[in-house]
Coordinates of C-alpha atoms in Angstrom, one line a residue:
Chain X
M1 CA 6.3 -22.7 -18.9
T2 CA 8.1 -20.6 -16.2
K3 CA 8.7 -20.6 -13.6
L4 CA 6.2 -18.8 -10.2
Y5 CA 6.7 -19.0 -7.1
I6 CA 3.9 -18.3 -4.9
I7 CA 4.8 -17.8 -1.4
K8 CA 2.0 -17.7 1.3
I9 CA 3.6 -16.4 5.3
G10 CA 2.0 -17.1 8.6
G11 CA 0.7 -15.6 11.0
N12 CA 3.6 -15.9 14.2
I13 CA 6.5 -15.0 11.8
I14 CA 5.7 -12.3 10.6
D15 CA 5.1 -11.2 14.4
D16 CA 8.7 -12.6 15.1
E17 CA 10.6 -9.9 14.3
K18 CA 14.5 -11.7 14.0
K19 CA 12.4 -14.6 12.0
L20 CA 10.2 -12.2 10.1
A21 CA 13.7 -10.6 8.7
A22 CA 15.3 -14.6 8.1
F23 CA 12.4 -15.3 6.3
L24 CA 12.5 -13.0 3.7
K25 CA 16.2 -12.7 3.1
E26 CA 16.0 -15.9 2.1
F27 CA 12.7 -14.6 -0.1
A28 CA 14.6 -11.7 -1.3
S29 CA 16.9 -14.6 -2.4
I30 CA 15.3 -16.7 -4.8
D31 CA 15.5 -16.3 -8.7
E32 CA 12.6 -16.5 -10.1
H33 CA 9.7 -15.2 -10.6
K34 CA 7.9 -15.4 -6.4
I35 CA 4.8 -13.7 -5.1
L36 CA 4.6 -13.0 -1.6
V37 CA 1.4 -13.1 0.2
H38 CA 1.7 -12.0 3.9
G39 CA -1.2 -12.6 6.7
G40 CA -1.5 -9.8 9.8
G41 CA -0.4 -11.9 12.5
K42 CA -1.8 -10.2 16.8
Q43 CA -1.1 -7.0 15.8
A44 CA -4.2 -5.9 14.5
T45 CA -6.0 -7.7 17.6
R46 CA -3.6 -6.1 19.9
L47 CA -4.2 -2.8 17.7
A48 CA -8.1 -3.6 18.3
E49 CA -7.4 -4.1 22.1
E50 CA -5.7 -0.6 22.2
L51 CA -8.3 0.7 20.6
K52 CA -10.6 -0.7 22.6
I53 CA -12.2 -1.7 19.4
S54 CA -14.0 -6.1 20.6
Q55 CA -13.3 -8.5 18.4
Q56 CA -15.7 -10.6 17.3
V57 CA -14.7 -13.9 16.6
V58 CA -17.0 -17.1 14.8
E59 CA -15.8 -20.4 13.3
G60 CA -12.0 -19.1 14.1
R61 CA -13.1 -16.3 11.2
R62 CA -12.8 -12.1 12.8
I63 CA -16.3 -10.9 12.3
T64 CA -15.0 -7.4 10.2
D65 CA -16.7 -4.6 11.2
A66 CA -16.6 -1.2 9.9
E67 CA -13.9 0.3 13.1
T68 CA -12.1 -3.3 13.1
L69 CA -11.5 -2.9 8.7
K70 CA -10.1 -0.2 9.6
V71 CA -7.7 -1.2 11.8
V72 CA -6.6 -4.4 9.6
T73 CA -6.7 -2.3 6.1
M74 CA -4.0 0.1 8.5
V75 CA -2.3 -3.0 10.5
Y76 CA -2.1 -5.6 6.8
A77 CA -2.2 -3.0 4.1
G78 CA -0.2 -0.2 5.8
L79 CA 2.4 -1.4 8.5
I80 CA 3.4 -4.4 7.3
N81 CA 2.9 -4.5 3.4
K82 CA 5.4 -2.3 4.0
N83 CA 7.3 -2.5 6.1
I84 CA 8.2 -5.9 4.1
V85 CA 8.7 -4.3 0.6
A86 CA 11.4 -2.0 2.9
A87 CA 13.2 -5.0 3.9
L88 CA 13.1 -7.1 0.7
Q89 CA 14.4 -3.9 -0.9
A90 CA 17.2 -3.7 1.2
S91 CA 18.1 -7.2 -0.1
N92 CA 18.0 -5.8 -4.2
C93 CA 14.8 -7.7 -4.1
N94 CA 12.6 -5.3 -6.6
S95 CA 8.7 -5.4 -4.4
M96 CA 5.8 -3.4 -5.1
G97 CA 3.3 -4.1 -1.8
L98 CA -0.3 -4.3 -3.1
C99 CA -4.2 -5.3 -1.8
G100 CA -6.8 -5.9 -4.0
A101 CA -8.0 -2.9 -4.9
D102 CA -4.4 -1.7 -5.9
G103 CA -4.7 -2.6 -9.7
D104 CA -8.0 -4.0 -9.3
T105 CA -5.8 -7.1 -9.0
I106 CA -8.0 -8.7 -6.7
L107 CA -11.7 -8.0 -7.4
A108 CA -14.3 -9.4 -4.3
H109 CA -17.1 -9.7 -3.1
K110 CA -18.9 -8.4 0.5
R111 CA -19.0 -12.7 2.0
K112 CA -23.0 -14.1 1.3
H113 CA -23.9 -16.1 4.3
P114 CA -27.8 -17.5 4.7
V115 CA -27.1 -17.2 9.0
M116 CA -24.3 -15.0 9.5
D117 CA -23.0 -11.5 8.8
Y118 CA -18.8 -11.9 8.9
G119 CA -18.7 -7.6 8.3
F120 CA -16.7 -6.5 5.6
V121 CA -15.4 -10.7 4.3
G122 CA -14.3 -10.3 0.8
D123 CA -14.2 -14.1 -0.7
V124 CA -12.6 -13.0 -4.1
D125 CA -13.4 -13.3 -7.5
T126 CA -11.0 -13.0 -9.9
I127 CA -7.5 -12.2 -10.4
N128 CA -6.0 -9.5 -12.2
T129 CA -3.7 -11.9 -14.4
S130 CA -1.9 -9.3 -16.9
L131 CA -1.3 -6.9 -14.3
I132 CA 0.7 -9.6 -11.9
T133 CA 2.1 -11.2 -15.3
F134 CA 2.7 -7.4 -16.2
L135 CA 5.6 -7.0 -12.5
L136 CA 6.6 -9.8 -12.7
E137 CA 8.5 -9.6 -16.5
K138 CA 9.5 -6.4 -15.5
N139 CA 10.7 -8.3 -11.4
I140 CA 8.9 -7.0 -9.6
T141 CA 8.1 -8.9 -7.4
P142 CA 4.3 -8.0 -5.7
V143 CA 4.0 -8.8 -2.2
F144 CA -0.1 -9.2 -0.9
A145 CA -2.0 -7.8 1.9
P146 CA -5.2 -9.5 2.8
I147 CA -7.6 -7.3 1.7
T148 CA -9.5 -6.8 -1.7
H149 CA -12.0 -4.6 -3.0
D150 CA -15.4 -4.6 -4.7
Q151 CA -15.4 -2.5 -6.8
Q152 CA -17.9 -0.5 -5.9
G153 CA -15.5 1.7 -3.0
Q154 CA -15.2 -0.9 -0.2
L155 CA -12.2 -2.9 1.1
L156 CA -13.2 -6.2 2.4
N157 CA -11.1 -8.9 4.7
T158 CA -10.4 -11.5 2.9
N159 CA -8.0 -14.7 4.3
A160 CA -4.3 -14.4 3.2
D161 CA -4.5 -18.8 2.3
T162 CA -7.4 -18.1 0.3
I163 CA -5.6 -15.3 -1.9
A164 CA -2.6 -17.2 -2.3
Q165 CA -4.9 -20.4 -4.0
E166 CA -6.5 -17.7 -5.8
L167 CA -3.3 -16.2 -8.0
A168 CA -1.9 -19.4 -7.6
K169 CA -5.0 -20.5 -9.7
G170 CA -5.6 -17.8 -11.8
L171 CA -1.6 -17.8 -12.6
S172 CA -1.6 -21.4 -13.7
G173 CA -2.4 -20.6 -17.1
F174 CA 0.7 -18.6 -18.1
F175 CA 3.1 -20.0 -15.4
E176 CA 4.1 -22.8 -13.5
V177 CA 3.3 -22.3 -10.4
T178 CA 4.5 -23.9 -6.9
L179 CA 2.2 -22.5 -4.2
V180 CA 3.8 -22.7 -0.5
Y181 CA 2.2 -22.4 2.9
S182 CA 5.2 -21.7 5.2
F183 CA 4.0 -21.2 9.2
E184 CA 5.3 -21.9 12.2
K185 CA 5.5 -25.9 11.4
S186 CA 7.3 -27.8 9.9
G187 CA 4.4 -29.2 7.8
V188 CA 1.6 -32.2 8.6
L189 CA 2.5 -33.7 11.4
L190 CA -0.1 -36.0 13.2
D191 CA 0.8 -34.0 16.6
T192 CA 0.9 -31.2 16.2
N193 CA 3.4 -30.9 19.4
D194 CA 6.5 -33.6 17.3
D195 CA 8.6 -32.5 14.3
R196 CA 9.1 -36.4 13.9
T197 CA 5.6 -36.8 12.9
L198 CA 5.8 -35.1 9.7
V199 CA 4.1 -36.8 7.0
P200 CA 6.3 -36.2 4.1
E201 CA 3.3 -36.3 1.6
I202 CA -0.6 -36.3 1.1
N203 CA -2.3 -37.4 -1.9
P204 CA -6.2 -37.2 -2.6
E205 CA -6.2 -41.1 -0.6
S206 CA -3.7 -40.9 1.9
Y207 CA -5.2 -37.3 2.7
H208 CA -9.6 -39.4 2.5
Q209 CA -7.5 -42.0 5.6
L210 CA -6.2 -38.8 7.5
K211 CA -9.3 -37.1 7.7
A212 CA -11.3 -40.4 8.4
G213 CA -9.1 -41.5 11.4
K214 CA -8.7 -37.4 12.6
K215 CA -5.3 -37.9 12.2
I216 CA -5.5 -33.9 11.5
F217 CA -5.0 -31.3 13.4
A218 CA -8.3 -29.0 12.8
G219 CA -6.0 -26.0 11.2
M220 CA -4.5 -27.6 9.0
I221 CA -7.9 -28.9 7.1
P222 CA -8.8 -25.7 5.3
K223 CA -5.2 -25.7 4.3
L224 CA -5.3 -28.9 2.1
D225 CA -8.9 -27.8 1.2
N226 CA -7.0 -25.0 -0.2
A227 CA -3.9 -27.2 -1.7
F228 CA -5.7 -29.7 -3.5
T229 CA -8.8 -27.6 -5.2
A230 CA -5.5 -25.0 -5.3
L231 CA -4.2 -28.7 -7.9
N232 CA -7.2 -29.3 -9.3
S233 CA -7.1 -25.9 -11.2
G234 CA -4.0 -27.0 -12.5
V235 CA -1.5 -25.7 -10.0
K236 CA 1.5 -28.1 -10.3
K237 CA 2.6 -28.5 -6.7
V238 CA 1.4 -27.3 -3.5
I239 CA 3.6 -27.5 -0.7
I240 CA 3.5 -26.6 3.4
G241 CA 5.9 -26.4 5.7
K242 CA 8.1 -24.2 8.3
A243 CA 9.4 -20.5 7.4
E244 CA 12.7 -20.8 8.4
E245 CA 12.9 -23.6 6.3
L246 CA 11.9 -22.1 2.6
K247 CA 14.8 -22.6 0.5
S248 CA 14.1 -27.0 2.2
L249 CA 10.8 -26.2 1.3
L250 CA 11.6 -25.2 -1.7
S251 CA 13.4 -27.6 -3.3
G252 CA 11.6 -30.1 -1.5
S253 CA 13.9 -31.6 1.6
A254 CA 11.0 -30.6 4.1
G255 CA 7.9 -30.3 4.4
T256 CA 5.1 -31.5 3.3
S257 CA 4.2 -32.2 -0.7
I258 CA 0.8 -32.0 -1.6
V259 CA 0.6 -33.5 -5.0
N260 CA -2.5 -35.3 -7.1
E261 CA -1.4 -38.6 -7.7
Chain J
M1 CA 5.0 16.0 -25.0
T2 CA 2.0 14.3 -23.7
K3 CA 0.0 16.0 -20.9
L4 CA 0.3 15.2 -17.1
Y5 CA -1.0 16.5 -14.0
I6 CA 0.2 15.8 -10.5
I7 CA -1.8 16.7 -8.4
K8 CA -2.1 17.1 -4.2
I9 CA -4.7 17.1 -2.4
G10 CA -4.2 18.1 1.5
G11 CA -5.1 17.5 4.8
N12 CA -8.7 19.2 5.0
I13 CA -10.1 17.5 2.5
I14 CA -9.4 14.0 4.1
D15 CA -10.8 14.6 6.9
D16 CA -13.8 15.2 5.5
E17 CA -15.1 12.0 3.7
K18 CA -18.2 13.8 2.1
K19 CA -15.9 16.6 -0.1
L20 CA -13.1 13.9 -0.5
A21 CA -15.4 11.6 -2.4
A22 CA -16.5 14.6 -4.2
F23 CA -13.0 15.4 -5.3
L24 CA -11.7 11.4 -6.2
K25 CA -15.1 11.7 -8.9
E26 CA -13.6 15.0 -10.4
F27 CA -9.8 13.6 -10.1
A28 CA -10.9 10.3 -11.9
S29 CA -13.0 12.0 -14.6
I30 CA -9.4 13.6 -15.9
D31 CA -9.0 11.9 -19.3
E32 CA -4.9 13.0 -19.2
H33 CA -2.4 11.0 -17.5
K34 CA -2.5 11.5 -13.7
I35 CA -1.0 10.7 -10.4
L36 CA -2.3 11.8 -6.8
V37 CA -0.1 12.6 -3.8
H38 CA -2.6 12.5 -0.9
G39 CA -0.7 14.1 3.0
G40 CA -1.9 12.2 6.1
G41 CA -4.2 14.2 7.6
K42 CA -4.9 15.0 11.4
Q43 CA -6.4 11.1 11.1
A44 CA -2.8 10.7 12.2
T45 CA -2.5 12.2 15.3
R46 CA -5.8 11.6 16.8
L47 CA -4.7 7.5 16.5
A48 CA -1.3 8.8 18.1
E49 CA -3.9 10.6 20.3
E50 CA -5.8 7.0 20.4
L51 CA -2.8 4.7 21.6
K52 CA -1.1 7.5 23.6
I53 CA 2.0 8.1 21.6
S54 CA 2.9 12.1 22.7
Q55 CA 3.6 14.2 19.5
Q56 CA 6.5 16.2 19.0
V57 CA 5.9 19.2 16.4
V58 CA 9.6 21.6 15.8
E59 CA 9.3 24.7 13.1
G60 CA 5.6 23.2 12.7
R61 CA 7.1 19.5 11.1
R62 CA 5.9 16.5 13.3
I63 CA 9.3 14.9 14.8
T64 CA 8.7 11.5 13.5
D65 CA 9.9 9.0 16.1
A66 CA 9.2 5.3 15.8
E67 CA 6.0 5.0 17.7
T68 CA 4.6 8.0 15.4
L69 CA 6.6 6.5 11.8
K70 CA 4.0 3.2 12.7
V71 CA 1.8 4.9 13.1
V72 CA 1.3 7.4 10.1
T73 CA 2.0 4.3 8.0
M74 CA -1.1 3.0 9.0
V75 CA -2.9 6.0 8.5
Y76 CA -1.5 6.9 5.5
A77 CA 0.1 4.6 3.6
G78 CA -2.6 2.1 4.6
L79 CA -6.5 2.9 6.1
I80 CA -6.3 6.2 3.9
N81 CA -4.2 4.9 0.7
K82 CA -6.3 2.0 0.2
N83 CA -9.3 3.9 0.4
I84 CA -8.4 7.0 -2.1
V85 CA -7.5 3.9 -4.6
A86 CA -10.7 1.9 -3.8
A87 CA -13.0 5.1 -3.8
L88 CA -11.2 5.3 -7.6
Q89 CA -12.0 2.4 -9.0
A90 CA -15.0 2.6 -8.1
S91 CA -15.2 5.7 -10.5
N92 CA -13.8 4.0 -13.1
C93 CA -10.7 5.0 -12.9
N94 CA -7.8 2.0 -12.5
S95 CA -5.1 3.8 -9.7
M96 CA -2.3 1.8 -7.7
G97 CA -1.8 3.2 -4.5
L98 CA 2.3 4.0 -3.1
C99 CA 5.0 4.4 -1.3
G100 CA 8.3 5.3 -1.4
A101 CA 9.8 1.9 -1.1
D102 CA 7.1 0.2 -3.6
G103 CA 9.4 -0.7 -6.6
D104 CA 11.8 1.5 -5.1
T105 CA 9.8 4.7 -6.8
I106 CA 10.8 7.4 -4.1
L107 CA 14.6 6.5 -2.6
A108 CA 14.7 9.0 0.4
H109 CA 17.8 9.5 3.3
K110 CA 16.6 10.5 6.8
R111 CA 18.1 14.0 6.9
K112 CA 20.5 15.4 8.7
H113 CA 20.6 18.7 10.6
P114 CA 23.0 20.4 12.4
V115 CA 21.4 20.6 15.6
M116 CA 17.8 18.9 15.6
D117 CA 16.8 15.2 14.8
Y118 CA 13.8 14.6 13.3
G119 CA 13.9 11.5 13.5
F120 CA 12.2 9.3 10.8
V121 CA 11.8 11.8 8.6
G122 CA 13.5 11.4 5.0
D123 CA 14.3 14.1 1.9
V124 CA 14.2 12.6 -1.3
D125 CA 17.2 11.2 -3.5
T126 CA 15.5 10.0 -7.1
I127 CA 12.7 9.1 -8.8
N128 CA 11.7 5.9 -10.4
T129 CA 11.1 7.7 -13.9
S130 CA 10.5 4.5 -15.5
L131 CA 8.2 2.7 -13.2
I132 CA 7.0 5.5 -13.1
T133 CA 5.9 6.7 -16.5
F134 CA 5.5 2.8 -17.3
L135 CA 2.5 2.7 -15.4
L136 CA 1.1 5.7 -16.6
E137 CA 1.8 4.3 -20.1
K138 CA -0.7 1.1 -18.8
N139 CA -3.2 4.0 -17.5
I140 CA -2.5 3.1 -14.4
T141 CA -2.6 5.8 -12.2
P142 CA -0.8 6.2 -9.2
V143 CA -2.0 7.0 -5.9
F144 CA 1.1 8.7 -3.2
A145 CA 1.2 8.2 0.4
P146 CA 4.4 10.5 2.3
I147 CA 6.3 8.3 2.8
T148 CA 9.5 6.8 1.1
H149 CA 12.4 4.9 2.0
D150 CA 16.0 4.8 2.4
Q151 CA 17.0 1.2 0.5
Q152 CA 18.6 -0.3 3.6
G153 CA 14.9 -1.1 5.0
Q154 CA 13.5 1.6 6.5
L155 CA 10.3 3.8 6.1
L156 CA 10.7 7.2 6.3
N157 CA 7.2 9.9 7.0
T158 CA 8.1 12.6 3.7
N159 CA 6.2 15.9 3.4
A160 CA 3.1 15.7 0.1
D161 CA 4.0 18.7 -1.2
T162 CA 7.7 17.7 -1.5
I163 CA 6.9 14.3 -3.0
A164 CA 4.6 16.2 -5.7
Q165 CA 7.3 18.8 -6.7
E166 CA 9.6 16.1 -7.0
L167 CA 7.7 13.4 -8.5
A168 CA 6.4 16.9 -11.6
K169 CA 10.5 17.8 -11.1
G170 CA 12.0 14.3 -11.9
L171 CA 8.7 13.8 -14.4
S172 CA 9.0 16.3 -16.8
G173 CA 11.7 15.1 -18.4
F174 CA 9.1 13.3 -20.1
F175 CA 5.6 14.6 -20.3
E176 CA 4.3 18.0 -19.9
V177 CA 3.9 18.2 -15.7
T178 CA 0.7 20.7 -14.1
L179 CA 2.0 20.6 -10.7
V180 CA -1.9 21.4 -9.0
Y181 CA -1.0 22.1 -4.8
S182 CA -5.4 21.8 -4.5
F183 CA -6.4 21.6 -0.6
E184 CA -9.3 23.9 1.2
K185 CA -8.5 27.8 0.5
S186 CA -9.3 29.2 -2.8
G187 CA -5.2 29.7 -3.9
V188 CA -3.1 32.5 -2.4
L189 CA -4.6 35.1 -0.7
L190 CA -3.9 38.7 1.3
D191 CA -6.3 37.9 3.3
T192 CA -6.5 33.9 4.4
N193 CA -10.3 34.6 5.4
D194 CA -11.7 36.3 2.5
D195 CA -11.4 34.8 -1.2
R196 CA -12.4 37.9 -3.3
T197 CA -8.8 38.4 -2.0
L198 CA -7.1 35.6 -4.5
V199 CA -3.8 36.4 -6.3
P200 CA -4.7 35.0 -9.5
E201 CA -1.5 35.2 -11.0
I202 CA 2.7 35.0 -9.0
N203 CA 5.8 35.2 -11.0
P204 CA 9.0 36.1 -8.9
E205 CA 9.0 39.7 -8.7
S206 CA 5.4 39.8 -7.7
Y207 CA 7.0 36.7 -5.1
H208 CA 9.4 38.8 -3.9
Q209 CA 7.5 42.1 -3.7
L210 CA 4.3 39.8 -1.5
K211 CA 7.1 38.5 0.4
A212 CA 8.4 41.5 0.8
G213 CA 5.3 42.8 2.1
K214 CA 4.3 40.3 4.8
K215 CA 1.5 40.1 2.6
I216 CA 0.9 35.5 2.6
F217 CA 0.6 33.6 4.9
A218 CA 4.3 31.8 6.6
G219 CA 2.7 28.4 5.8
M220 CA 1.8 29.6 1.9
I221 CA 5.4 29.9 1.4
P222 CA 6.2 26.9 1.9
K223 CA 4.3 26.0 -1.3
L224 CA 5.1 29.1 -3.2
D225 CA 9.3 27.7 -3.1
N226 CA 8.3 24.8 -3.9
A227 CA 6.0 25.6 -6.7
F228 CA 9.1 27.5 -8.0
T229 CA 11.9 25.5 -7.6
A230 CA 9.3 22.6 -10.0
L231 CA 9.7 25.7 -12.4
N232 CA 12.6 26.2 -12.8
S233 CA 13.5 22.4 -13.2
G234 CA 10.7 21.9 -16.5
V235 CA 7.5 22.1 -14.9
K236 CA 5.1 23.8 -16.9
K237 CA 2.2 25.0 -15.0
V238 CA 1.8 25.2 -11.0
I239 CA -1.9 25.9 -9.8
I240 CA -2.8 26.7 -6.1
G241 CA -6.3 26.2 -5.0
K242 CA -10.0 25.2 -4.3
A243 CA -9.9 20.9 -4.3
E244 CA -13.3 21.8 -4.8
E245 CA -13.3 23.2 -7.8
L246 CA -10.6 21.0 -9.3
K247 CA -11.7 20.6 -13.4
S248 CA -12.0 25.2 -12.6
L249 CA -8.3 25.1 -11.5
L250 CA -6.7 23.2 -14.3
S251 CA -8.7 24.5 -16.6
G252 CA -7.2 28.2 -15.3
S253 CA -10.6 29.5 -13.8
A254 CA -10.3 29.4 -10.2
G255 CA -7.1 28.9 -7.9
T256 CA -3.6 31.2 -8.1
S257 CA -1.4 30.4 -11.1
I258 CA 2.5 30.5 -10.6
V259 CA 4.0 31.3 -13.8
N260 CA 8.4 32.2 -13.9
E261 CA 7.6 35.7 -16.0

């Protein structure tokens, strides 16, 4: 099967103009089919503050009220997405910025929760694999902003890690998919402040032990859970590591590889 | 040749939630191939005010400094574009929101002017007709925000009327193109406040007379100049009229038709 890299770029890199530019140059130079999924960074929070829209965060998730949805739609699907696409075009990577509503690429529903109302937050239902495959075959690189829709006219704020994972699952039937979560850290670290404590490989058994021993930074758990879910759904490989080392991550010489056995 | 409607929706309609929703329902129900081009309305100006970004306007054109470019990219390519796409999806019109950087659909250059610096304002060079044609053949309706790029990584603020005209010109080699400028007025009026003064048809000769007699509202002149340029470049028909009468505009029972003889 044809190789496909689905690469999620995390917040802190997006907030750093120089690091982002360097990352995008490396990303553009990947010869294989590729998809970029970006988060929002702190720019949405900053804009909301400037507009005096109070941000409510529960269990690490921003509650997306109507005003906040406007802000994330502007910042994620507008400012960040289009600037990334323009930068990739400058590196001769013909890319297309998309949110889940565009071409009905990612259909979602407003999150249902017994107690909490997360507001306009979407959980993914289906990926439009035919349209995405078709863009890839035209050598157009999709760049996804973490905004989806519900087919009823409602845009929904959706976690970018989840979008990357759902894309990887949905497309693994058509491509040999490698899912990469790239961010500011070197990978899964036993001491988040010490790159030398990198865990080069994690399998289900060692993951269980690391969790039991509370050796993993809490913020990393959802990423790793996502990773194993993806592997169990046909994704070939999941890599977590530093955005600045993208090429080494893809070659396997850096970052943490998540494997199924 | 296959029919293609390229429809520009003007500012005041975009600012009116109810009118926009009604327009989009009608637009979605058009069976032929179609492209929507939207302007920005007053939302960008309002956001710039809220963010205390001073707006400089010369000869009716906003000077787009770096901060203003961020605002229009957020509002045009983000907020407005994605909400329009989500609304069209809800009406079973599979649409895709694009700015000129997406798929390199509209290449432009920063405006050169002997005296004035318009800032990050783009004049269109080329339209990527193959990608647009290809989306239309997949029954995906492109929805364009008035933002282009220069292939060097720079986004550019570009007049939506001009984008509609350039798309019409570029695609007239492949489709039988009708270009529609829809806005809040009933068409070209001798008295802008009296719909009964509608001019149903304008040809080059009558246009010359109307201009000579100063019978046309100044704001309409660029639209009409665009219209004749489009006709001279192979566009079949240009119609100017009220967005709320879209179906009647297309059937020729409302608005002003611009013809070449």
